PDB file of C-alpha atoms in Angstrom:
ATOM      1  CA  MET U   1      -2.899  -0.537 -21.016  1.00  0.00           C
ATOM      2  CA  ALA U   2       0.034   0.531 -18.856  1.00  0.00           C
ATOM      3  CA  LEU U   3       0.262   0.072 -15.298  1.00  0.00           C
ATOM      4  CA  HIS U   4       1.392   2.169 -12.764  1.00  0.00           C
ATOM      5  CA  ALA U   5       2.030   2.084  -8.927  1.00  0.00           C
ATOM      6  CA  PHE U   6       2.683   4.573  -6.174  1.00  0.00           C
ATOM      7  CA  ALA U   7       3.745   3.935  -2.765  1.00  0.00           C
ATOM      8  CA  TYR U   8       3.729   6.363   0.120  1.00  0.00           C
ATOM      9  CA  VAL U   9       3.911   6.501   4.249  1.00  0.00           C
ATOM     10  CA  SER U  10       1.942   9.025   6.295  1.00  0.00           C
ATOM     11  CA  THR U  11       1.127   9.688   9.940  1.00  0.00           C
ATOM     12  CA  ALA U  12      -2.274   8.909  11.364  1.00  0.00           C
ATOM     13  CA  ARG U  13      -4.405  11.445  12.930  1.00  0.00           C
ATOM     14  CA  ALA U  14      -4.229  11.510  16.325  1.00  0.00           C
ATOM     15  CA  GLY U  15      -7.040   9.477  17.708  1.00  0.00           C
ATOM     16  CA  LEU U  16      -7.781   7.535  15.011  1.00  0.00           C
ATOM     17  CA  ASP U  17      -9.558   4.529  16.167  1.00  0.00           C
ATOM     18  CA  LEU U  18      -9.994   0.829  14.917  1.00  0.00           C
ATOM     19  CA  PRO U  19     -13.613   1.182  13.953  1.00  0.00           C
ATOM     20  CA  GLU U  20     -12.892   4.148  11.837  1.00  0.00           C
ATOM     21  CA  LEU U  21     -10.116   2.253  10.223  1.00  0.00           C
ATOM     22  CA  ASP U  22     -12.349  -0.421   9.365  1.00  0.00           C
ATOM     23  CA  ALA U  23     -14.905   2.123   7.808  1.00  0.00           C
ATOM     24  CA  LEU U  24     -12.114   3.709   5.838  1.00  0.00           C
ATOM     25  CA  LEU U  25     -11.012   0.261   4.478  1.00  0.00           C
ATOM     26  CA  ALA U  26     -14.490  -0.585   3.397  1.00  0.00           C
ATOM     27  CA  ASP U  27     -14.624   2.724   1.351  1.00  0.00           C
ATOM     28  CA  VAL U  28     -11.465   2.448  -0.114  1.00  0.00           C
ATOM     29  CA  THR U  29     -12.042  -1.058  -1.198  1.00  0.00           C
ATOM     30  CA  LEU U  30     -15.309  -0.159  -3.111  1.00  0.00           C
ATOM     31  CA  PHE U  31     -13.372   3.049  -4.326  1.00  0.00           C
ATOM     32  CA  ASN U  32     -10.641   1.063  -5.602  1.00  0.00           C
ATOM     33  CA  ARG U  33     -12.593  -1.496  -7.280  1.00  0.00           C
ATOM     34  CA  MET U  34     -14.398   0.871  -9.269  1.00  0.00           C
ATOM     35  CA  ALA U  35     -11.111   2.620 -10.099  1.00  0.00           C
ATOM     36  CA  GLY U  36      -9.497  -0.673 -11.264  1.00  0.00           C
ATOM     37  CA  VAL U  37      -6.708  -0.375  -8.621  1.00  0.00           C
ATOM     38  CA  THR U  38      -5.156  -3.044  -6.177  1.00  0.00           C
ATOM     39  CA  GLY U  39      -2.677  -2.949  -3.320  1.00  0.00           C
ATOM     40  CA  VAL U  40      -2.111  -3.057   0.199  1.00  0.00           C
ATOM     41  CA  LEU U  41      -2.110  -0.945   3.321  1.00  0.00           C
ATOM     42  CA  MET U  42       0.045  -1.585   6.731  1.00  0.00           C
ATOM     43  CA  PHE U  43      -0.477   0.168   9.776  1.00  0.00           C
ATOM     44  CA  ASP U  44       1.688   0.268  12.984  1.00  0.00           C
ATOM     45  CA  GLY U  45      -0.665   2.157  15.022  1.00  0.00           C
ATOM     46  CA  GLY U  46       0.783   5.700  14.308  1.00  0.00           C
ATOM     47  CA  ARG U  47       1.786   5.482  10.421  1.00  0.00           C
ATOM     48  CA  PHE U  48       0.352   4.108   7.412  1.00  0.00           C
ATOM     49  CA  LEU U  49       2.252   2.650   4.318  1.00  0.00           C
ATOM     50  CA  GLN U  50       0.320   2.039   1.424  1.00  0.00           C
ATOM     51  CA  TYR U  51       1.010   0.558  -2.051  1.00  0.00           C
ATOM     52  CA  ILE U  52      -1.425   0.812  -5.051  1.00  0.00           C
ATOM     53  CA  GLU U  53      -1.131  -0.428  -8.537  1.00  0.00           C
ATOM     54  CA  GLY U  54      -3.483  -0.195 -11.773  1.00  0.00           C
ATOM     55  CA  PRO U  55      -4.135   2.076 -14.725  1.00  0.00           C
ATOM     56  CA  ARG U  56      -2.794   5.608 -14.796  1.00  0.00           C
ATOM     57  CA  ASP U  57      -6.272   7.204 -14.400  1.00  0.00           C
ATOM     58  CA  GLY U  58      -7.111   5.026 -11.733  1.00  0.00           C
ATOM     59  CA  ILE U  59      -3.980   5.580  -9.842  1.00  0.00           C
ATOM     60  CA  GLU U  60      -4.506   9.176 -10.340  1.00  0.00           C
ATOM     61  CA  SER U  61      -8.081   9.075  -8.561  1.00  0.00           C
ATOM     62  CA  VAL U  62      -6.853   7.527  -5.670  1.00  0.00           C
ATOM     63  CA  HIS U  63      -3.876   9.577  -5.314  1.00  0.00           C
ATOM     64  CA  ALA U  64      -6.227  12.534  -5.181  1.00  0.00           C
ATOM     65  CA  ARG U  65      -8.238  10.966  -2.454  1.00  0.00           C
ATOM     66  CA  ILE U  66      -5.197  10.160  -0.640  1.00  0.00           C
ATOM     67  CA  LEU U  67      -3.906  13.665  -0.727  1.00  0.00           C
ATOM     68  CA  ASN U  68      -7.156  15.024   0.408  1.00  0.00           C
ATOM     69  CA  ALA U  69      -7.731  12.181   3.053  1.00  0.00           C
ATOM     70  CA  ARG U  70      -8.351  13.588   6.707  1.00  0.00           C
ATOM     71  CA  ARG U  71      -7.419  10.754   8.336  1.00  0.00           C
ATOM     72  CA  HIS U  72      -3.779  11.247   7.941  1.00  0.00           C
ATOM     73  CA  GLY U  73      -0.925  13.617   7.124  1.00  0.00           C
ATOM     74  CA  SER U  74       2.584  14.457   6.545  1.00  0.00           C
ATOM     75  CA  ILE U  75       2.221  11.985   3.516  1.00  0.00           C
ATOM     76  CA  SER U  76       5.937  11.246   2.146  1.00  0.00           C
ATOM     77  CA  GLU U  77       6.017   9.569  -1.508  1.00  0.00           C
ATOM     78  CA  LEU U  78       8.347   6.019  -1.391  1.00  0.00           C
ATOM     79  CA  ALA U  79       8.098   5.599  -5.078  1.00  0.00           C
ATOM     80  CA  ALA U  80       6.053   6.093  -8.248  1.00  0.00           C
ATOM     81  CA  GLY U  81       6.412   4.757 -11.708  1.00  0.00           C
ATOM     82  CA  GLU U  82       5.391   2.103 -14.356  1.00  0.00           C
ATOM     83  CA  LEU U  83       4.780  -1.585 -13.534  1.00  0.00           C
ATOM     84  CA  GLN U  84       5.240  -4.647 -15.834  1.00  0.00           C
ATOM     85  CA  ALA U  85       2.672  -6.499 -13.938  1.00  0.00           C
ATOM     86  CA  ARG U  86       0.489  -6.400 -11.017  1.00  0.00           C
ATOM     87  CA  TRP U  87       1.815  -7.870  -7.680  1.00  0.00           C
ATOM     88  CA  PHE U  88      -1.409  -8.046  -6.048  1.00  0.00           C
ATOM     89  CA  PRO U  89      -4.004  -8.475  -8.616  1.00  0.00           C
ATOM     90  CA  ARG U  90      -6.873  -9.830  -6.671  1.00  0.00           C
ATOM     91  CA  TRP U  91      -6.819  -7.409  -3.392  1.00  0.00           C
ATOM     92  CA  THR U  92      -8.659  -3.972  -3.917  1.00  0.00           C
ATOM     93  CA  MET U  93      -6.970  -3.070  -0.946  1.00  0.00           C
ATOM     94  CA  ALA U  94      -5.687  -5.960   1.805  1.00  0.00           C
ATOM     95  CA  SER U  95      -4.750  -4.643   5.159  1.00  0.00           C
ATOM     96  CA  CYS U  96      -2.629  -5.458   8.159  1.00  0.00           C
ATOM     97  CA  MET U  97      -1.097  -4.411  11.265  1.00  0.00           C
ATOM     98  CA  VAL U  98       2.557  -4.249  11.553  1.00  0.00           C
ATOM     99  CA  GLU U  99       5.310  -3.597  14.206  1.00  0.00           C
ATOM    100  CA  PRO U 100       6.562   0.081  14.118  1.00  0.00           C
ATOM    101  CA  GLY U 101      10.134  -1.364  13.665  1.00  0.00           C
ATOM    102  CA  ALA U 102       9.136  -3.651  10.632  1.00  0.00           C
ATOM    103  CA  LEU U 103       7.514  -0.400   9.204  1.00  0.00           C
ATOM    104  CA  ASP U 104      10.584   1.502  10.026  1.00  0.00           C
ATOM    105  CA  SER U 105      12.921  -0.895   8.321  1.00  0.00           C
ATOM    106  CA  ILE U 106      10.791  -0.922   4.948  1.00  0.00           C
ATOM    107  CA  VAL U 107      10.490   2.904   4.889  1.00  0.00           C
ATOM    108  CA  ALA U 108      14.189   3.857   5.667  1.00  0.00           C
ATOM    109  CA  ALA U 109      15.301   1.527   2.843  1.00  0.00           C
ATOM    110  CA  PRO U 110      16.034   2.887  -0.689  1.00  0.00           C
ATOM    111  CA  TRP U 111      13.278   2.800  -3.062  1.00  0.00           C
ATOM    112  CA  HIS U 112      14.008   2.203  -6.569  1.00  0.00           C
ATOM    113  CA  GLY U 113      10.669   1.214  -8.281  1.00  0.00           C
ATOM    114  CA  PHE U 114       8.658  -1.794  -8.020  1.00  0.00           C
ATOM    115  CA  GLU U 115      10.739  -4.712  -9.074  1.00  0.00           C
ATOM    116  CA  SER U 116      11.982  -7.675  -6.857  1.00  0.00           C
ATOM    117  CA  GLY U 117      14.851  -9.823  -7.744  1.00  0.00           C
ATOM    118  CA  PRO U 118      18.387 -11.054  -6.383  1.00  0.00           C
ATOM    119  CA  HIS U 119      19.561  -7.401  -6.811  1.00  0.00           C
ATOM    120  CA  SER U 120      16.922  -5.522  -5.148  1.00  0.00           C
ATOM    121  CA  ARG U 121      16.529  -7.711  -1.660  1.00  0.00           C
ATOM    122  CA  SER U 122      17.160  -4.698   0.674  1.00  0.00           C
ATOM    123  CA  HIS U 123      15.060  -2.140  -1.386  1.00  0.00           C
ATOM    124  CA  GLY U 124      11.924  -1.021   0.066  1.00  0.00           C
ATOM    125  CA  PHE U 125       9.427  -2.635  -2.242  1.00  0.00           C
ATOM    126  CA  ALA U 126      11.110  -5.882  -1.996  1.00  0.00           C
ATOM    127  CA  LEU U 127      10.942  -5.771   1.723  1.00  0.00           C
ATOM    128  CA  LEU U 128       7.231  -4.680   1.582  1.00  0.00           C
ATOM    129  CA  LEU U 129       6.679  -7.943  -0.545  1.00  0.00           C
ATOM    130  CA  ARG U 130       8.884 -10.005   1.779  1.00  0.00           C
ATOM    131  CA  ALA U 131       6.567  -8.731   4.574  1.00  0.00           C
ATOM    132  CA  TRP U 132       3.428  -9.391   2.992  1.00  0.00           C
ATOM    133  CA  THR U 133       4.638 -13.332   2.006  1.00  0.00           C
ATOM    134  CA  GLY U 134       5.687 -13.789   5.561  1.00  0.00           C
ATOM    135  CA  GLY U 135       8.640 -15.921   4.168  1.00  0.00           C
ATOM    136  CA  HIS U 136       6.344 -18.291   2.433  1.00  0.00           C
ATOM    137  CA  GLY U 137       6.308 -16.908  -0.978  1.00  0.00           C
ATOM    138  CA  GLU U 138       2.737 -16.298  -0.989  1.00  0.00           C
ATOM    139  CA  LEU U 139       2.108 -12.618  -2.200  1.00  0.00           C
ATOM    140  CA  GLU U 140      -1.683 -12.557  -1.404  1.00  0.00           C
ATOM    141  CA  PRO U 141      -2.392 -14.549   1.878  1.00  0.00           C
ATOM    142  CA  ALA U 142      -5.595 -14.143   3.742  1.00  0.00           C
ATOM    143  CA  ALA U 143      -5.576 -10.500   4.828  1.00  0.00           C
ATOM    144  CA  VAL U 144      -6.552  -9.443   8.226  1.00  0.00           C
ATOM    145  CA  SER U 145      -8.490  -6.475   8.614  1.00  0.00           C
ATOM    146  CA  LEU U 146      -6.879  -3.484  11.062  1.00  0.00           C
ATOM    147  CA  GLY U 147     -10.027  -3.371  13.279  1.00  0.00           C
ATOM    148  CA  SER U 148     -10.920  -7.091  13.700  1.00  0.00           C
TER     149      SER U 148
END
């Protein structure tokens, strides 16, 4: 089965509070599990950056929900395409708070797919991976709930 991935940045709805974010994550985690989709969500207090991966039909289902969600707007695709293997196979939706400057760097970098290697160190996806490893090289450390 071919894998696909999608990454985007969006603006959070004004007044979105942390209990709403926790409820959103609980809902997303359940839906993603049923769709066979894994990924990560970063939030800087005003913007979301989300990366999802999985089978094409699962990605399409999640993508449709993303486009219809009322908790955010101004959705801007960073990259979409095929994937050789999952980067986050155990997380139906991990989340973390990040500093706005860190999110700025990831979003502003060129996005050329979802590979990571010596030639792509300054690409957006490589920066996203680096943000999740914390410099330790472990892609799936314990996730932190946005509202906790």
